[in-house]
PDB file of C-alpha atoms in Angstrom:
ATOM      1  CA  VAL A   1     -25.403 -17.760  -1.215  1.00  0.00           C
ATOM      2  CA  LEU A   2     -23.597 -14.569  -2.346  1.00  0.00           C
ATOM      3  CA  GLY A   3     -24.322 -12.970   0.974  1.00  0.00           C
ATOM      4  CA  PRO A   4     -20.520 -13.296   2.422  1.00  0.00           C
ATOM      5  CA  LEU A   5     -19.151 -12.671  -1.029  1.00  0.00           C
ATOM      6  CA  THR A   6     -21.109  -9.364  -1.137  1.00  0.00           C
ATOM      7  CA  THR A   7     -19.894  -8.731   2.497  1.00  0.00           C
ATOM      8  CA  LEU A   8     -16.200  -9.303   1.393  1.00  0.00           C
ATOM      9  CA  THR A   9     -16.573  -7.223  -1.925  1.00  0.00           C
ATOM     10  CA  HIS A  10     -18.171  -4.278   0.335  1.00  0.00           C
ATOM     11  CA  GLN A  11     -15.475  -4.437   2.940  1.00  0.00           C
ATOM     12  CA  THR A  12     -12.615  -4.632   0.211  1.00  0.00           C
ATOM     13  CA  SER A  13     -14.087  -1.443  -1.285  1.00  0.00           C
ATOM     14  CA  GLN A  14     -13.847   0.293   2.302  1.00  0.00           C
ATOM     15  CA  LEU A  15      -9.997  -0.438   2.773  1.00  0.00           C
ATOM     16  CA  GLU A  16      -8.174   2.692   3.982  1.00  0.00           C
ATOM     17  CA  GLY A  17      -4.368   3.603   4.074  1.00  0.00           C
ATOM     18  CA  SER A  18      -3.955   2.380   7.685  1.00  0.00           C
ATOM     19  CA  GLN A  19      -1.667  -0.856   7.819  1.00  0.00           C
ATOM     20  CA  ARG A  20      -4.058  -2.420  10.737  1.00  0.00           C
ATOM     21  CA  ASP A  21      -7.041  -1.794   8.011  1.00  0.00           C
ATOM     22  CA  LEU A  22      -7.333  -5.338   6.213  1.00  0.00           C
ATOM     23  CA  LEU A  23     -10.018  -7.895   5.754  1.00  0.00           C
ATOM     24  CA  PRO A  24     -11.597  -9.746   8.648  1.00  0.00           C
ATOM     25  CA  THR A  25     -11.209 -13.573   8.362  1.00  0.00           C
ATOM     26  CA  SER A  26     -14.111 -15.571   9.858  1.00  0.00           C
ATOM     27  CA  GLY A  27     -11.429 -18.694  10.860  1.00  0.00           C
ATOM     28  CA  SER A  28     -13.291 -21.318   9.083  1.00  0.00           C
ATOM     29  CA  ASN A  29     -10.637 -21.885   6.565  1.00  0.00           C
ATOM     30  CA  ASP A  30     -13.059 -21.681   3.669  1.00  0.00           C
ATOM     31  CA  GLU A  31     -12.711 -20.018   0.185  1.00  0.00           C
ATOM     32  CA  LEU A  32     -13.768 -16.849   1.755  1.00  0.00           C
ATOM     33  CA  ASP A  33     -11.118 -16.814   4.415  1.00  0.00           C
ATOM     34  CA  PHE A  34      -8.700 -17.777   1.455  1.00  0.00           C
ATOM     35  CA  LEU A  35      -9.559 -15.096  -0.484  1.00  0.00           C
ATOM     36  CA  ALA A  36      -9.521 -12.321   2.413  1.00  0.00           C
ATOM     37  CA  ILE A  37      -6.128 -13.609   3.461  1.00  0.00           C
ATOM     38  CA  THR A  38      -5.091 -13.469  -0.402  1.00  0.00           C
ATOM     39  CA  ILE A  39      -6.316  -9.817  -0.727  1.00  0.00           C
ATOM     40  CA  ASN A  40      -4.583  -8.683   2.566  1.00  0.00           C
ATOM     41  CA  ARG A  41      -1.291 -10.139   1.158  1.00  0.00           C
ATOM     42  CA  LEU A  42      -1.981  -8.216  -2.104  1.00  0.00           C
ATOM     43  CA  VAL A  43      -2.884  -4.974   0.097  1.00  0.00           C
ATOM     44  CA  THR A  44       0.142  -5.593   2.539  1.00  0.00           C
ATOM     45  CA  HIS A  45       2.332  -5.693  -0.815  1.00  0.00           C
ATOM     46  CA  VAL A  46       1.293  -2.885  -2.523  1.00  0.00           C
ATOM     47  CA  ARG A  47       1.489  -0.786   0.659  1.00  0.00           C
ATOM     48  CA  SER A  48       5.140  -2.074   1.063  1.00  0.00           C
ATOM     49  CA  ARG A  49       5.986  -0.978  -2.518  1.00  0.00           C
ATOM     50  CA  ILE A  50       4.274   2.394  -2.095  1.00  0.00           C
ATOM     51  CA  GLU A  51       6.499   3.269   1.161  1.00  0.00           C
ATOM     52  CA  GLN A  52       9.663   2.292  -0.812  1.00  0.00           C
ATOM     53  CA  ASN A  53       9.015   4.470  -3.775  1.00  0.00           C
ATOM     54  CA  GLU A  54       8.109   7.320  -1.408  1.00  0.00           C
ATOM     55  CA  THR A  55      11.557   6.533   0.473  1.00  0.00           C
ATOM     56  CA  MET A  56      13.413   6.197  -3.009  1.00  0.00           C
ATOM     57  CA  LEU A  57      12.020   9.615  -4.108  1.00  0.00           C
ATOM     58  CA  ALA A  58      12.614  11.543  -1.153  1.00  0.00           C
ATOM     59  CA  ASN A  59      16.297  10.032  -0.936  1.00  0.00           C
ATOM     60  CA  ALA A  60      16.502  11.194  -4.727  1.00  0.00           C
ATOM     61  CA  ALA A  61      15.288  14.783  -4.043  1.00  0.00           C
ATOM     62  CA  HIS A  62      17.656  15.261  -1.033  1.00  0.00           C
ATOM     63  CA  GLN A  63      20.396  14.060  -3.208  1.00  0.00           C
ATOM     64  CA  LEU A  64      19.433  16.522  -5.953  1.00  0.00           C
ATOM     65  CA  ARG A  65      19.218  19.503  -3.742  1.00  0.00           C
ATOM     66  CA  GLY A  66      23.139  20.088  -3.135  1.00  0.00           C
ATOM     67  CA  PRO A  67      24.119  19.897  -6.645  1.00  0.00           C
ATOM     68  CA  LEU A  68      21.230  21.861  -7.829  1.00  0.00           C
ATOM     69  CA  ALA A  69      22.001  24.680  -5.118  1.00  0.00           C
ATOM     70  CA  ALA A  70      25.697  24.857  -6.530  1.00  0.00           C
ATOM     71  CA  ILE A  71      24.575  25.154 -10.096  1.00  0.00           C
ATOM     72  CA  SER A  72      21.961  27.888  -9.010  1.00  0.00           C
ATOM     73  CA  ALA A  73      24.717  29.730  -6.873  1.00  0.00           C
ATOM     74  CA  ASN A  74      26.952  29.780 -10.005  1.00  0.00           C
ATOM     75  CA  VAL A  75      24.567  31.026 -12.474  1.00  0.00           C
ATOM     76  CA  GLN A  76      23.421  34.176  -9.739  1.00  0.00           C
ATOM     77  CA  VAL A  77      27.254  34.501  -9.519  1.00  0.00           C
TER      78      VAL A  77
END
């Protein structure tokens, strides 16, 4: 009885960072399909937030390089 749930649990633990690497669904529209779809949405949402944070951090680092370079140049003079 728990075989499909065990399989889904194992597949969830094997998710990697690739966007195409999501849990498969059987197409039977049962509770396990609903669970897989919900997990896929969650994983996609988390990946999107991580990408947004990485972009924000890269932009902030880029914006700080100029003023830090000016301060460093003034300190050296």
